[in-house]
Amino acid sequence: MTTVQKIKEIEDEMARTQKNKATSYHLGLLKAKLAKLRRELIAPPGGGGGGGGGVGFDVARTGIASVGFVGFPSVGKSTLMSKLTGTHSEVSEIDFTTLTTVPGTVKVHGAPIQILDLPGIIEGANDGRGRGRQVIAVARTCNLIFIVLDVLKPLGDKKIIEGELEGFGIRLNKRPPSIIVRRKDKGGIAISNTVPLTNIDHDEIKAVLSEFKINNADVAIREPGATADDLVDVIEGNRVYIPAVYVLNKIDAISIEELDLLYKIPNSVPISSREWLNVDELIEKMWSSLDLVRVYTKPRGQSPDYDTPVVLKRGKSTIEDFCNSIHKEIAKQMKYAVVWGSSAKHSRGQKVGLDHVLEDEDVVSIVKK
């Protein structure tokens, strides 16, 4: 029996099993087994990490961040890519025009952002159908995913693509669950929770741990509404948490009333890549979702350079990060820095050290020793 068949068998059994106190342990075991089987699809034994490579899929990374275009064939990914970046990505009404990853770059607020046009995926991609495994493996490395959907069938396609990405360990618009599993040498399983357990009980937790051969551990759950799937994600440790924007393409083919309904889909931006409608809003959504920090340099005695900002990632935006992004020797030579902007305590500028955290559009002047 193949891995895919085993997964289908477990999913069918889970669907047949009614959840109650008597079945919670059994369901916990099934969910853990399911996760282990899906892990084999992500990284098959001897498969070198999930099939992320291959001709046309190993792309040199450029820019401060990368955005991957994911979607079914012929939804307009290549048209959008070509117009955004000026990079030629084959455009056609025929399915599967793009057969490899096509990289390009778009500059947003002075920051170079890499765009990756991925081949259209098909249902069953995470099971290895088509070239889905390579496509999704590249998507796992992106800072943001654009899920491009046809406005004439957005919700059905959205659900399928989300399922394919979820099955490959990608968690969209989520953060890692606040669950700690600390293994120990003896003492059995000790479970504590600071929030009510509404979707999982102690039996299910023990069943999941048992399937992963964890017999001694302290488990602390601080995640409201935590599920067995969240616990499995923490134990497996190979999930990636990526923001996603749903790009609802071809709005030139629908009415204003239908367009109003599309705006009710969370994290979505309706556009027309062919007619270039509402793309400015999409670019702004890209910028806000990437959560980047622009920092302007100010040489001593001169005006700030507002044309070429140093762009940092949120969470890695200290003065030391700023210095290292220019040249690694600058941090060693720095006596102190003067910062103007929202991270400074006063408008006349603040003297700070290497650990000071910068905010978007701060101005920095480095004073050397």
Coordinates of C-alpha atoms in Angstrom, one line a residue:
M1 CA 0.0 0.0 0.0
T2 CA 1.4 3.4 -1.0
T3 CA 1.8 6.3 1.5
V4 CA -1.1 8.2 -0.3
Q5 CA -3.3 5.1 0.1
K6 CA -2.4 4.8 3.8
I7 CA -3.3 8.5 4.3
K8 CA -6.6 8.1 2.5
E9 CA -7.4 5.0 4.7
I10 CA -6.7 7.0 7.9
E11 CA -8.7 10.0 6.8
D12 CA -11.7 7.8 6.0
E13 CA -11.4 6.2 9.4
M14 CA -11.3 9.6 11.1
A15 CA -14.3 10.7 9.2
R16 CA -16.2 7.6 10.4
T17 CA -15.2 8.1 14.0
Q18 CA -17.5 10.3 16.1
K19 CA -15.5 12.4 18.6
N20 CA -16.3 11.9 22.2
K21 CA -14.6 11.0 25.5
A22 CA -14.4 7.3 24.5
T23 CA -12.8 7.9 21.1
S24 CA -10.4 10.8 21.9
Y25 CA -7.4 8.6 22.5
H26 CA -8.0 6.7 19.3
L27 CA -8.4 9.9 17.3
G28 CA -5.2 11.3 18.8
L29 CA -3.4 8.2 17.5
L30 CA -4.9 8.5 14.1
K31 CA -3.9 12.2 13.8
A32 CA -0.4 11.5 14.9
K33 CA -0.1 8.6 12.3
L34 CA -1.5 10.9 9.6
A35 CA 1.1 13.5 10.4
K36 CA 3.9 11.0 10.2
L37 CA 2.7 9.7 6.8
R38 CA 2.4 13.3 5.5
R39 CA 6.0 13.9 6.7
E40 CA 7.1 11.1 4.3
L41 CA 5.5 13.0 1.4
I42 CA 7.3 16.2 2.5
A43 CA 10.7 14.4 2.8
P44 CA 10.5 10.9 1.4
P45 CA 13.2 8.5 2.8
G46 CA 16.4 9.2 0.8
G47 CA 14.5 11.9 -1.1
G48 CA 16.9 14.7 -0.2
G49 CA 14.4 16.9 1.6
G50 CA 11.2 16.8 -0.3
G51 CA 12.0 17.3 -4.0
G52 CA 12.5 21.1 -3.7
G53 CA 15.3 21.0 -6.4
G54 CA 15.3 19.8 -9.9
V55 CA 15.8 21.5 -13.2
G56 CA 14.2 25.0 -13.1
F57 CA 13.4 24.9 -9.4
D58 CA 16.7 26.0 -7.9
V59 CA 16.5 29.7 -8.1
A60 CA 19.2 32.2 -6.8
R61 CA 17.6 34.4 -4.2
T62 CA 17.8 38.2 -4.7
G63 CA 16.2 41.2 -3.0
I64 CA 15.3 41.6 0.7
A65 CA 12.3 39.2 0.5
S66 CA 10.6 36.8 -1.8
V67 CA 6.9 36.4 -2.9
G68 CA 5.8 33.2 -4.5
F69 CA 2.8 33.1 -6.9
V70 CA 0.8 29.9 -6.3
G71 CA -2.4 28.9 -8.1
F72 CA -4.0 26.6 -10.6
P73 CA -3.0 26.8 -14.3
S74 CA -4.4 29.7 -16.4
V75 CA -5.4 32.0 -13.5
G76 CA -3.2 34.8 -14.7
K77 CA -0.1 34.4 -12.6
S78 CA 2.3 34.9 -15.5
T79 CA 0.5 38.0 -16.8
L80 CA 0.7 39.6 -13.4
M81 CA 4.3 38.6 -13.0
S82 CA 5.3 40.0 -16.4
K83 CA 3.6 43.3 -15.8
L84 CA 4.8 43.7 -12.2
T85 CA 8.5 42.9 -12.9
G86 CA 9.1 43.3 -16.6
T87 CA 10.3 39.7 -16.6
H88 CA 9.0 37.6 -19.4
S89 CA 6.9 34.7 -18.1
E90 CA 5.2 32.7 -20.9
V91 CA 1.5 33.8 -21.1
S92 CA -1.1 31.6 -22.8
E93 CA -4.7 30.4 -22.4
I94 CA -3.2 26.9 -22.4
D95 CA -2.8 25.1 -19.1
F96 CA 0.7 24.6 -17.8
T97 CA 2.4 27.3 -19.8
T98 CA 4.9 27.9 -17.0
L99 CA 6.9 24.7 -16.4
T100 CA 9.7 26.1 -14.2
T101 CA 10.1 28.8 -11.6
V102 CA 10.5 32.2 -13.2
P103 CA 12.1 34.8 -11.0
G104 CA 11.8 38.6 -11.3
T105 CA 12.1 41.7 -9.2
V106 CA 9.8 44.5 -8.3
K107 CA 10.9 47.6 -6.4
V108 CA 8.4 48.7 -3.7
H109 CA 9.2 51.8 -1.6
G110 CA 12.8 51.5 -2.5
A111 CA 13.0 47.8 -1.5
P112 CA 13.8 45.1 -4.1
I113 CA 11.3 42.3 -3.8
Q114 CA 11.9 39.0 -5.6
I115 CA 8.8 37.5 -7.3
L116 CA 8.7 33.8 -8.1
D117 CA 6.2 32.7 -10.7
L118 CA 5.7 29.0 -9.9
P119 CA 4.2 26.5 -12.3
G120 CA 0.4 25.9 -11.9
I121 CA -0.3 23.2 -9.3
I122 CA -3.1 20.6 -9.5
E123 CA -5.2 18.9 -6.9
G124 CA -3.1 16.2 -5.3
A125 CA 0.1 18.2 -5.6
N126 CA 1.3 17.4 -2.1
D127 CA 0.8 13.7 -2.9
G128 CA 3.3 14.2 -5.8
R129 CA 0.9 14.6 -8.7
G130 CA 2.3 16.7 -11.5
R131 CA 5.3 18.7 -10.3
G132 CA 3.4 19.8 -7.2
R133 CA 6.1 18.6 -4.7
Q134 CA 8.7 20.8 -6.3
V135 CA 6.3 23.8 -6.6
I136 CA 5.2 23.6 -3.0
A137 CA 8.8 23.0 -1.7
V138 CA 9.8 26.4 -3.3
A139 CA 6.7 28.0 -1.8
R140 CA 7.9 26.9 1.7
T141 CA 10.9 29.1 1.4
C142 CA 9.0 32.3 0.5
N143 CA 8.4 35.2 2.8
L144 CA 4.9 35.7 1.4
I145 CA 2.6 33.7 -0.8
F146 CA 0.2 35.1 -3.3
I147 CA -2.5 32.6 -3.9
V148 CA -3.9 33.6 -7.3
L149 CA -7.5 32.6 -7.9
D150 CA -10.0 33.0 -10.7
V151 CA -12.9 35.2 -9.5
L152 CA -15.4 32.9 -11.2
K153 CA -14.6 30.1 -8.8
P154 CA -12.6 31.6 -5.9
L155 CA -13.8 29.7 -2.8
G156 CA -13.7 26.2 -4.2
D157 CA -10.1 26.7 -5.6
K158 CA -9.1 28.5 -2.4
K159 CA -10.1 25.5 -0.3
I160 CA -8.2 23.0 -2.5
I161 CA -5.0 25.0 -2.6
E162 CA -5.0 25.6 1.1
G163 CA -5.4 21.9 1.6
E164 CA -2.4 21.2 -0.7
L165 CA -0.2 23.7 1.1
E166 CA -1.3 22.6 4.6
G167 CA -0.5 19.0 3.6
F168 CA 3.0 20.1 2.8
G169 CA 3.6 21.7 6.2
I170 CA 2.7 25.3 5.2
R171 CA 0.5 27.2 7.7
L172 CA -1.0 30.2 6.1
N173 CA -1.7 33.4 8.1
K174 CA -1.0 31.6 11.3
R175 CA 1.6 31.9 14.0
P176 CA 3.3 28.9 15.8
P177 CA 1.0 27.6 18.5
S178 CA 1.8 28.5 22.1
I179 CA 2.5 24.9 23.1
I180 CA 5.7 23.6 24.8
V181 CA 6.7 19.9 24.8
R182 CA 9.7 19.4 27.0
R183 CA 11.0 15.9 27.0
K184 CA 12.6 14.4 30.2
D185 CA 14.2 11.2 31.3
K186 CA 11.5 10.0 33.7
G187 CA 8.3 11.0 35.5
G188 CA 5.8 10.2 32.8
I189 CA 3.5 12.8 31.1
A190 CA 2.7 15.9 33.0
I191 CA 0.1 18.2 31.3
S192 CA -0.6 21.8 32.3
N193 CA -2.7 24.5 30.7
T194 CA -3.3 28.2 31.3
V195 CA -6.3 28.3 29.0
P196 CA -9.4 26.0 28.8
L197 CA -8.9 22.9 26.7
T198 CA -11.9 23.1 24.4
N199 CA -10.7 21.1 21.4
I200 CA -8.3 18.5 22.9
D201 CA -8.3 16.5 26.2
H202 CA -5.6 14.7 28.2
D203 CA -6.3 11.4 26.6
E204 CA -5.8 12.8 23.1
I205 CA -2.6 14.5 24.2
K206 CA -1.2 11.3 25.6
A207 CA -2.2 9.4 22.5
V208 CA -0.4 11.8 20.2
L209 CA 2.7 11.7 22.4
S210 CA 2.6 7.9 22.5
E211 CA 2.5 7.6 18.7
F212 CA 5.7 9.7 18.7
K213 CA 7.2 7.5 21.3
I214 CA 7.3 10.3 23.9
N215 CA 6.6 8.6 27.3
N216 CA 8.2 11.2 29.6
A217 CA 7.5 14.9 29.0
D218 CA 6.1 18.1 30.4
V219 CA 3.4 19.6 28.2
A220 CA 2.3 23.2 28.7
I221 CA -0.6 24.5 26.6
R222 CA -1.1 28.3 26.4
E223 CA -2.9 28.3 23.1
P224 CA -6.7 29.1 23.2
G225 CA -8.6 26.5 21.2
A226 CA -5.5 24.3 20.8
T227 CA -6.1 21.1 18.8
A228 CA -4.3 17.8 18.3
D229 CA -3.1 19.1 15.0
D230 CA -1.4 22.0 16.8
L231 CA 0.3 19.6 19.2
V232 CA 1.5 17.5 16.2
D233 CA 2.9 20.6 14.5
V234 CA 4.9 21.5 17.6
I235 CA 6.3 17.9 18.0
E236 CA 7.2 17.6 14.3
G237 CA 8.8 21.0 14.3
N238 CA 9.0 21.2 10.5
R239 CA 6.1 23.5 9.8
V240 CA 6.6 26.9 8.2
Y241 CA 4.3 29.8 9.0
I242 CA 3.9 32.2 6.0
P243 CA 1.5 35.1 5.4
A244 CA -0.7 34.7 2.4
V245 CA -2.7 37.1 0.2
Y246 CA -5.5 35.8 -1.9
V247 CA -5.3 37.5 -5.3
L248 CA -8.7 37.3 -6.9
N249 CA -7.9 37.8 -10.6
K250 CA -10.1 38.7 -13.7
I251 CA -12.5 41.1 -12.0
D252 CA -13.1 42.7 -15.4
A253 CA -15.3 39.6 -16.0
I254 CA -17.7 40.3 -13.1
S255 CA -20.3 42.9 -11.9
I256 CA -19.8 45.5 -9.2
E257 CA -22.2 43.6 -6.9
E258 CA -20.1 40.5 -7.3
L259 CA -16.9 42.5 -6.6
D260 CA -18.4 43.8 -3.3
L261 CA -18.9 40.1 -2.2
L262 CA -15.2 39.3 -3.0
Y263 CA -14.0 42.0 -0.6
K264 CA -15.6 40.0 2.2
I265 CA -13.0 37.2 1.8
P266 CA -10.2 37.8 4.4
N267 CA -6.7 38.8 3.3
S268 CA -7.9 39.2 -0.3
V269 CA -7.3 41.8 -3.1
P270 CA -9.5 41.6 -6.2
I271 CA -7.6 42.6 -9.4
S272 CA -7.4 42.3 -13.1
S273 CA -3.9 41.6 -14.3
R274 CA -4.9 41.9 -17.9
E275 CA -6.6 45.3 -17.5
W276 CA -4.3 46.4 -14.7
L277 CA -7.1 47.1 -12.3
N278 CA -6.5 47.6 -8.6
V279 CA -2.9 46.4 -8.8
D280 CA -1.7 49.4 -6.7
E281 CA -3.7 48.1 -3.8
L282 CA -2.1 44.6 -4.3
I283 CA 1.4 46.1 -4.1
E284 CA 0.5 48.0 -0.9
K285 CA -0.9 44.8 0.5
M286 CA 2.3 43.0 -0.4
W287 CA 4.4 45.7 1.4
S288 CA 2.3 45.6 4.6
S289 CA 2.2 41.8 4.7
L290 CA 6.0 41.5 4.3
D291 CA 6.3 43.8 7.3
L292 CA 9.6 45.4 6.3
V293 CA 11.5 48.3 7.9
R294 CA 13.0 51.1 5.8
V295 CA 16.0 52.9 7.4
Y296 CA 17.5 56.0 5.9
T297 CA 21.2 56.8 6.3
K298 CA 22.4 60.3 7.3
P299 CA 26.2 61.0 6.9
R300 CA 27.5 63.5 9.4
G301 CA 26.8 67.1 8.4
Q302 CA 24.6 66.0 5.4
S303 CA 20.9 65.5 4.7
P304 CA 19.4 62.0 5.0
D305 CA 19.4 59.9 1.8
Y306 CA 15.7 59.2 1.2
D307 CA 16.3 57.7 -2.2
T308 CA 18.1 54.4 -1.2
P309 CA 16.8 53.1 2.1
V310 CA 18.4 50.2 3.9
V311 CA 15.6 47.6 4.1
L312 CA 15.5 45.3 7.1
K313 CA 13.1 42.5 8.2
R314 CA 10.9 43.2 11.2
G315 CA 12.4 41.3 14.2
K316 CA 15.9 41.8 12.7
S317 CA 16.0 45.6 12.7
T318 CA 18.5 46.6 15.4
I319 CA 21.3 49.1 14.8
E320 CA 23.6 46.1 14.6
D321 CA 21.5 44.5 11.9
F322 CA 21.5 47.9 10.1
C323 CA 25.3 48.1 10.3
N324 CA 25.8 44.6 9.1
S325 CA 23.5 45.0 6.1
I326 CA 25.9 47.8 4.9
H327 CA 29.2 46.3 6.0
K328 CA 30.2 44.0 8.8
E329 CA 33.1 46.2 9.9
I330 CA 30.8 49.2 10.7
A331 CA 29.4 47.7 13.9
K332 CA 32.9 47.2 15.2
Q333 CA 33.9 50.8 14.4
M334 CA 30.8 52.4 15.8
K335 CA 31.0 54.5 19.0
Y336 CA 27.2 55.2 19.0
A337 CA 24.4 56.0 16.6
V338 CA 21.9 58.9 16.5
V339 CA 18.4 58.0 15.5
W340 CA 15.5 60.2 14.4
G341 CA 12.0 58.8 13.9
S342 CA 9.3 56.8 15.7
S343 CA 11.8 54.6 17.6
A344 CA 13.6 57.7 19.1
K345 CA 12.5 59.2 22.4
H346 CA 12.7 62.8 21.1
S347 CA 12.5 64.6 17.8
R348 CA 16.0 66.1 18.1
G349 CA 17.5 62.6 17.9
Q350 CA 18.6 60.0 20.4
K351 CA 22.0 58.4 21.0
V352 CA 21.6 54.6 21.0
G353 CA 23.7 51.5 21.0
L354 CA 23.8 48.4 18.8
D355 CA 20.8 46.7 20.4
H356 CA 18.4 49.6 19.7
V357 CA 15.4 48.4 17.6
L358 CA 14.6 50.6 14.6
E359 CA 11.1 51.3 13.2
D360 CA 10.0 52.0 9.6
E361 CA 11.4 55.2 8.1
D362 CA 13.8 56.0 10.9
V363 CA 16.9 58.0 10.0
V364 CA 20.3 56.9 11.4
S365 CA 23.7 58.5 11.6
I366 CA 26.6 56.4 12.7
V367 CA 29.4 58.0 14.8
K368 CA 32.6 56.1 14.7
K369 CA 35.1 55.6 17.5

